[in-house]
Amino acid sequence: MFDKYQAFAWNGKDRQLKPVIRIPKQNINELYGIEKQKQLIIANTKAFIEGKRVNNVLLWGERGTGKTTLIKSLLNYFKETPLKMIQVLKNDIITISYLYDIIYENPNFRFIIFIDDLSFNEDDQEFRDLKIIMDGGIEEIPENSVIYATSNRRNLMPAISNSDNELFPEDNLQERASLIERFGLRIGFYRFSEEQYLEIVRYYASKDGISMLPDELIKKAREWALVHGTTGRSAYQFVLSLQIL
């Protein structure tokens, strides 16, 4: 199965892997405004494929800035390598220990465990489950595995409320830090400038063959941004909207 397919979805309930037949076609070179972030994740992934021990990675920050797309684009960038990617849903985090058994039995491949849009509330059990999974507990974690996650929250949890009922608030802080520190590489994604947004608009418009005067394109793109924001996702959706005009 791992010789034939590059990516998989993990079914924690049935303890099974479903091969992904249609691999995302994102080209990492077409992601604008996140050059530093691309360099960091490429370097970490390259070292991992070469058999080195690397950090778990958390991509955090603004919505629509390319966090998920960047991770998916690694599949094409490292296509002719032993790299495999397995997506795990938040509800299946506790079952990753069973996934480790499969990974351990396939030492010729290097596995990224991908958890998208990761965040927790105060009472989420998955928060504690993930800490145990990332440490391995009493069982050693396979050296050919690493966790890549995305989140809109820098600390994976909402801001702490200033409650007078909290006897030892520092304990709450320590609890939160104990998970985030398990991601040795934490890469921030920030709000795009207008110029970055317009650069992405120009690229997608050119790629899709949009026939429009440059000044008119920019005018409409700015109007779109007033409602939808200046993110990469917004730029892409704006160009899609032009297809029906």
GROMACS .gro file of N, CA and C in nm, residues 41-145:
model
  315
   41ILE      N    1   0.968   2.509   0.664
   41ILE     CA    2   0.903   2.378   0.660
   41ILE      C    3   0.968   2.286   0.557
   42ILE      N    4   1.020   2.341   0.450
   42ILE     CA    5   1.093   2.260   0.351
   42ILE      C    6   1.220   2.204   0.414
   43ALA      N    7   1.292   2.288   0.487
   43ALA     CA    8   1.417   2.243   0.550
   43ALA      C    9   1.390   2.134   0.653
   44ASN      N   10   1.286   2.153   0.733
   44ASN     CA   11   1.253   2.053   0.835
   44ASN      C   12   1.212   1.920   0.770
   45THR      N   13   1.133   1.930   0.664
   45THR     CA   14   1.084   1.809   0.597
   45THR      C   15   1.197   1.738   0.524
   46LYS      N   16   1.285   1.814   0.461
   46LYS     CA   17   1.399   1.754   0.390
   46LYS      C   18   1.488   1.677   0.486
   47ALA      N   19   1.515   1.737   0.602
   47ALA     CA   20   1.598   1.669   0.702
   47ALA      C   21   1.529   1.543   0.752
   48PHE      N   22   1.398   1.549   0.768
   48PHE     CA   23   1.322   1.433   0.813
   48PHE      C   24   1.331   1.319   0.712
   49ILE      N   25   1.316   1.351   0.584
   49ILE     CA   26   1.324   1.250   0.479
   49ILE      C   27   1.463   1.187   0.474
   50GLU      N   28   1.564   1.267   0.506
   50GLU     CA   29   1.702   1.217   0.506
   50GLU      C   30   1.734   1.130   0.626
   51GLY      N   31   1.634   1.110   0.714
   51GLY     CA   32   1.653   1.021   0.827
   51GLY      C   33   1.696   1.088   0.955
   52LYS      N   34   1.695   1.221   0.957
   52LYS     CA   35   1.735   1.294   1.076
   52LYS      C   36   1.616   1.311   1.170
   53ARG      N   37   1.645   1.326   1.298
   53ARG     CA   38   1.539   1.355   1.395
   53ARG      C   39   1.508   1.504   1.388
   54VAL      N   40   1.381   1.536   1.371
   54VAL     CA   41   1.342   1.676   1.353
   54VAL      C   42   1.229   1.710   1.451
   55ASN      N   43   1.193   1.836   1.451
   55ASN     CA   44   1.088   1.885   1.540
   55ASN      C   45   0.948   1.859   1.484
   56ASN      N   46   0.853   1.835   1.575
   56ASN     CA   47   0.713   1.847   1.537
   56ASN      C   48   0.687   1.993   1.501
   57VAL      N   49   0.592   2.015   1.411
   57VAL     CA   50   0.571   2.149   1.355
   57VAL      C   51   0.428   2.197   1.379
   58LEU      N   52   0.415   2.321   1.425
   58LEU     CA   53   0.284   2.386   1.436
   58LEU      C   54   0.284   2.511   1.349
   59LEU      N   55   0.193   2.516   1.254
   59LEU     CA   56   0.172   2.635   1.172
   59LEU      C   57   0.050   2.706   1.229
   60TRP      N   58   0.070   2.827   1.282
   60TRP     CA   59  -0.038   2.899   1.347
   60TRP      C   60  -0.052   3.039   1.287
   61GLY      N   61  -0.171   3.094   1.299
   61GLY     CA   62  -0.187   3.233   1.256
   61GLY      C   63  -0.317   3.260   1.183
   62GLU      N   64  -0.316   3.368   1.107
   62GLU     CA   65  -0.436   3.421   1.041
   62GLU      C   66  -0.501   3.317   0.949
   63ARG      N   67  -0.632   3.321   0.945
   63ARG     CA   68  -0.707   3.235   0.853
   63ARG      C   69  -0.676   3.276   0.709
   64GLY      N   70  -0.672   3.177   0.622
   64GLY     CA   71  -0.659   3.204   0.479
   64GLY      C   72  -0.522   3.246   0.433
   65THR      N   73  -0.419   3.226   0.515
   65THR     CA   74  -0.283   3.269   0.476
   65THR      C   75  -0.199   3.154   0.421
   66GLY      N   76  -0.257   3.035   0.408
   66GLY     CA   77  -0.186   2.927   0.338
   66GLY      C   78  -0.128   2.818   0.425
   67LYS      N   79  -0.167   2.809   0.551
   67LYS     CA   80  -0.109   2.709   0.641
   67LYS      C   81  -0.136   2.566   0.591
   68THR      N   82  -0.263   2.536   0.570
   68THR     CA   83  -0.300   2.401   0.525
   68THR      C   84  -0.248   2.374   0.385
   69THR      N   85  -0.260   2.472   0.298
   69THR     CA   86  -0.213   2.455   0.160
   69THR      C   87  -0.063   2.428   0.156
   70LEU      N   88   0.012   2.493   0.243
   70LEU     CA   89   0.156   2.473   0.246
   70LEU      C   90   0.189   2.328   0.282
   71ILE      N   91   0.123   2.274   0.382
   71ILE     CA   92   0.150   2.135   0.420
   71ILE      C   93   0.110   2.039   0.307
   72LYS      N   94  -0.005   2.061   0.247
   72LYS     CA   95  -0.047   1.973   0.138
   72LYS      C   96   0.048   1.981   0.017
   73SER      N   97   0.105   2.099  -0.005
   73SER     CA   98   0.195   2.116  -0.120
   73SER      C   99   0.325   2.036  -0.104
   74LEU      N  100   0.355   1.993   0.018
   74LEU     CA  101   0.475   1.911   0.039
   74LEU      C  102   0.466   1.779  -0.035
   75LEU      N  103   0.345   1.731  -0.058
   75LEU     CA  104   0.327   1.604  -0.128
   75LEU      C  105   0.382   1.612  -0.270
   76ASN      N  106   0.358   1.722  -0.339
   76ASN     CA  107   0.412   1.739  -0.473
   76ASN      C  108   0.560   1.773  -0.470
   77TYR      N  109   0.599   1.857  -0.375
   77TYR     CA  110   0.739   1.901  -0.368
   77TYR      C  111   0.833   1.784  -0.342
   78PHE      N  112   0.790   1.691  -0.258
   78PHE     CA  113   0.873   1.575  -0.223
   78PHE      C  114   0.814   1.446  -0.281
   79LYS      N  115   0.760   1.456  -0.401
   79LYS     CA  116   0.687   1.345  -0.461
   79LYS      C  117   0.773   1.221  -0.481
   80GLU      N  118   0.892   1.235  -0.527
   80GLU     CA  119   0.977   1.119  -0.556
   80GLU      C  120   1.068   1.086  -0.438
   81THR      N  121   1.010   1.078  -0.321
   81THR     CA  122   1.085   1.047  -0.199
   81THR      C  123   1.006   0.946  -0.117
   82PRO      N  124   1.062   0.897  -0.008
   82PRO     CA  125   0.988   0.804   0.079
   82PRO      C  126   0.883   0.872   0.167
   83LEU      N  127   0.856   1.001   0.145
   83LEU     CA  128   0.762   1.072   0.232
   83LEU      C  129   0.618   1.028   0.209
   84LYS      N  130   0.550   1.000   0.318
   84LYS     CA  131   0.407   0.970   0.317
   84LYS      C  132   0.338   1.065   0.415
   85MET      N  133   0.210   1.096   0.387
   85MET     CA  134   0.135   1.185   0.476
   85MET      C  135   0.004   1.118   0.517
   86ILE      N  136  -0.025   1.123   0.647
   86ILE     CA  137  -0.147   1.063   0.700
   86ILE      C  138  -0.225   1.171   0.774
   87GLN      N  139  -0.345   1.200   0.728
   87GLN     CA  140  -0.428   1.300   0.795
   87GLN      C  141  -0.509   1.234   0.906
   88VAL      N  142  -0.505   1.295   1.024
   88VAL     CA  143  -0.578   1.246   1.141
   88VAL      C  144  -0.671   1.356   1.189
   89LEU      N  145  -0.797   1.323   1.210
   89LEU     CA  146  -0.892   1.420   1.263
   89LEU      C  147  -0.874   1.434   1.414
   90LYS      N  148  -0.917   1.549   1.465
   90LYS     CA  149  -0.901   1.577   1.608
   90LYS      C  150  -0.963   1.467   1.695
   91ASN      N  151  -1.081   1.418   1.654
   91ASN     CA  152  -1.149   1.317   1.734
   91ASN      C  153  -1.076   1.183   1.738
   92ASP      N  154  -0.982   1.165   1.646
   92ASP     CA  155  -0.908   1.038   1.638
   92ASP      C  156  -0.769   1.048   1.700
   93ILE      N  157  -0.739   1.158   1.765
   93ILE     CA  158  -0.606   1.176   1.822
   93ILE      C  159  -0.568   1.063   1.917
   94ILE      N  160  -0.661   1.021   1.998
   94ILE     CA  161  -0.631   0.918   2.097
   94ILE      C  162  -0.592   0.786   2.032
   95THR      N  163  -0.629   0.765   1.906
   95THR     CA  164  -0.599   0.638   1.838
   95THR      C  165  -0.466   0.641   1.763
   96ILE      N  166  -0.394   0.752   1.770
   96ILE     CA  167  -0.267   0.761   1.699
   96ILE      C  168  -0.169   0.654   1.748
   97SER      N  169  -0.183   0.609   1.871
   97SER     CA  170  -0.094   0.503   1.921
   97SER      C  171  -0.106   0.377   1.836
   98TYR      N  172  -0.227   0.349   1.784
   98TYR     CA  173  -0.245   0.234   1.695
   98TYR      C  174  -0.182   0.262   1.558
   99LEU      N  175  -0.189   0.386   1.515
   99LEU     CA  176  -0.125   0.425   1.390
   99LEU      C  177   0.026   0.410   1.401
  100TYR      N  178   0.081   0.440   1.518
  100TYR     CA  179   0.224   0.422   1.539
  100TYR      C  180   0.268   0.278   1.511
  101ASP      N  181   0.181   0.181   1.543
  101ASP     CA  182   0.216   0.040   1.517
  101ASP      C  183   0.238   0.016   1.368
  102ILE      N  184   0.151   0.075   1.285
  102ILE     CA  185   0.163   0.060   1.139
  102ILE      C  186   0.290   0.129   1.090
  103ILE      N  187   0.316   0.249   1.141
  103ILE     CA  188   0.434   0.325   1.100
  103ILE      C  189   0.562   0.251   1.139
  104TYR      N  190   0.563   0.196   1.257
  104TYR     CA  191   0.681   0.124   1.307
  104TYR      C  192   0.715   0.004   1.219
  105GLU      N  193   0.612  -0.058   1.162
  105GLU     CA  194   0.634  -0.177   1.079
  105GLU      C  195   0.676  -0.143   0.937
  106ASN      N  196   0.688  -0.014   0.905
  106ASN     CA  197   0.727   0.029   0.769
  106ASN      C  198   0.842   0.129   0.777
  107PRO      N  199   0.959   0.083   0.818
  107PRO     CA  200   1.073   0.173   0.842
  107PRO      C  201   1.134   0.233   0.717
  108ASN      N  202   1.096   0.184   0.600
  108ASN     CA  203   1.152   0.238   0.476
  108ASN      C  204   1.086   0.368   0.432
  109PHE      N  205   0.980   0.406   0.501
  109PHE     CA  206   0.908   0.528   0.466
  109PHE      C  207   0.914   0.628   0.581
  110ARG      N  208   0.891   0.754   0.548
  110ARG     CA  209   0.890   0.862   0.648
  110ARG      C  210   0.750   0.921   0.650
  111PHE      N  211   0.688   0.926   0.768
  111PHE     CA  212   0.547   0.960   0.779
  111PHE      C  213   0.524   1.093   0.851
  112ILE      N  214   0.454   1.183   0.782
  112ILE     CA  215   0.403   1.304   0.846
  112ILE      C  216   0.260   1.275   0.890
  113ILE      N  217   0.234   1.287   1.020
  113ILE     CA  218   0.098   1.280   1.072
  113ILE      C  219   0.043   1.422   1.072
  114PHE      N  220  -0.058   1.446   0.990
  114PHE     CA  221  -0.109   1.582   0.966
  114PHE      C  222  -0.242   1.602   1.039
  115ILE      N  223  -0.245   1.700   1.131
  115ILE     CA  224  -0.368   1.735   1.204
  115ILE      C  225  -0.403   1.880   1.167
  116ASP      N  226  -0.513   1.897   1.098
  116ASP     CA  227  -0.550   2.030   1.046
  116ASP      C  228  -0.647   2.100   1.141
  117ASP      N  229  -0.632   2.234   1.148
  117ASP     CA  230  -0.724   2.319   1.224
  117ASP      C  231  -0.738   2.271   1.368
  118LEU      N  232  -0.626   2.262   1.435
  118LEU     CA  233  -0.621   2.208   1.570
  118LEU      C  234  -0.646   2.319   1.672
  119SER      N  235  -0.741   2.297   1.760
  119SER     CA  236  -0.766   2.390   1.870
  119SER      C  237  -0.845   2.316   1.977
  120PHE      N  238  -0.839   2.369   2.100
  120PHE     CA  239  -0.904   2.302   2.211
  120PHE      C  240  -0.977   2.403   2.299
  121ASN      N  241  -1.079   2.354   2.367
  121ASN     CA  242  -1.142   2.429   2.474
  121ASN      C  243  -1.090   2.378   2.607
  122GLU      N  244  -1.124   2.447   2.713
  122GLU     CA  245  -1.070   2.414   2.845
  122GLU      C  246  -1.094   2.269   2.885
  123ASP      N  247  -1.209   2.215   2.850
  123ASP     CA  248  -1.246   2.082   2.898
  123ASP      C  249  -1.229   1.973   2.793
  124ASP      N  250  -1.158   2.000   2.683
  124ASP     CA  251  -1.138   1.900   2.579
  124ASP      C  252  -1.041   1.792   2.625
  125GLN      N  253  -1.087   1.667   2.622
  125GLN     CA  254  -1.000   1.556   2.659
  125GLN      C  255  -0.889   1.537   2.558
  126GLU      N  256  -0.916   1.572   2.430
  126GLU     CA  257  -0.814   1.556   2.326
  126GLU      C  258  -0.688   1.635   2.355
  127PHE      N  259  -0.703   1.744   2.431
  127PHE     CA  260  -0.586   1.824   2.469
  127PHE      C  261  -0.486   1.739   2.546
  128ARG      N  262  -0.532   1.664   2.643
  128ARG     CA  263  -0.444   1.578   2.722
  128ARG      C  264  -0.403   1.454   2.644
  129ASP      N  265  -0.493   1.405   2.559
  129ASP     CA  266  -0.459   1.289   2.476
  129ASP      C  267  -0.340   1.319   2.386
  130LEU      N  268  -0.340   1.438   2.325
  130LEU     CA  269  -0.234   1.472   2.232
  130LEU      C  270  -0.100   1.485   2.304
  131LYS      N  271  -0.101   1.537   2.425
  131LYS     CA  272   0.024   1.546   2.501
  131LYS      C  273   0.083   1.407   2.523
  132ILE      N  274  -0.002   1.312   2.558
  132ILE     CA  275   0.045   1.176   2.581
  132ILE      C  276   0.095   1.113   2.452
  133ILE      N  277   0.020   1.134   2.344
  133ILE     CA  278   0.059   1.078   2.214
  133ILE      C  279   0.194   1.132   2.169
  134MET      N  280   0.216   1.263   2.185
  134MET     CA  281   0.339   1.324   2.137
  134MET      C  282   0.459   1.285   2.222
  135ASP      N  283   0.436   1.248   2.346
  135ASP     CA  284   0.543   1.199   2.431
  135ASP      C  285   0.565   1.049   2.415
  136GLY      N  286   0.461   0.980   2.371
  136GLY     CA  287   0.470   0.837   2.354
  136GLY      C  288   0.436   0.757   2.478
  137GLY      N  289   0.423   0.826   2.592
  137GLY     CA  290   0.396   0.754   2.715
  137GLY      C  291   0.509   0.657   2.745
  138ILE      N  292   0.474   0.537   2.779
  138ILE     CA  293   0.575   0.436   2.811
  138ILE      C  294   0.630   0.369   2.685
  139GLU      N  295   0.563   0.395   2.571
  139GLU     CA  296   0.603   0.335   2.443
  139GLU      C  297   0.681   0.435   2.360
  140GLU      N  298   0.788   0.390   2.299
  140GLU     CA  299   0.871   0.478   2.216
  140GLU      C  300   0.799   0.514   2.087
  141ILE      N  301   0.809   0.641   2.050
  141ILE     CA  302   0.749   0.688   1.925
  141ILE      C  303   0.837   0.645   1.808
  142PRO      N  304   0.778   0.596   1.698
  142PRO     CA  305   0.858   0.557   1.581
  142PRO      C  306   0.943   0.674   1.532
  143GLU      N  307   1.070   0.648   1.506
  143GLU     CA  308   1.159   0.757   1.464
  143GLU      C  309   1.127   0.805   1.323
  144ASN      N  310   1.050   0.726   1.247
  144ASN     CA  311   1.014   0.767   1.111
  144ASN      C  312   0.878   0.835   1.105
  145SER      N  313   0.841   0.900   1.216
  145SER     CA  314   0.715   0.976   1.219
  145SER      C  315   0.738   1.114   1.279
   0.00000   0.00000   0.00000
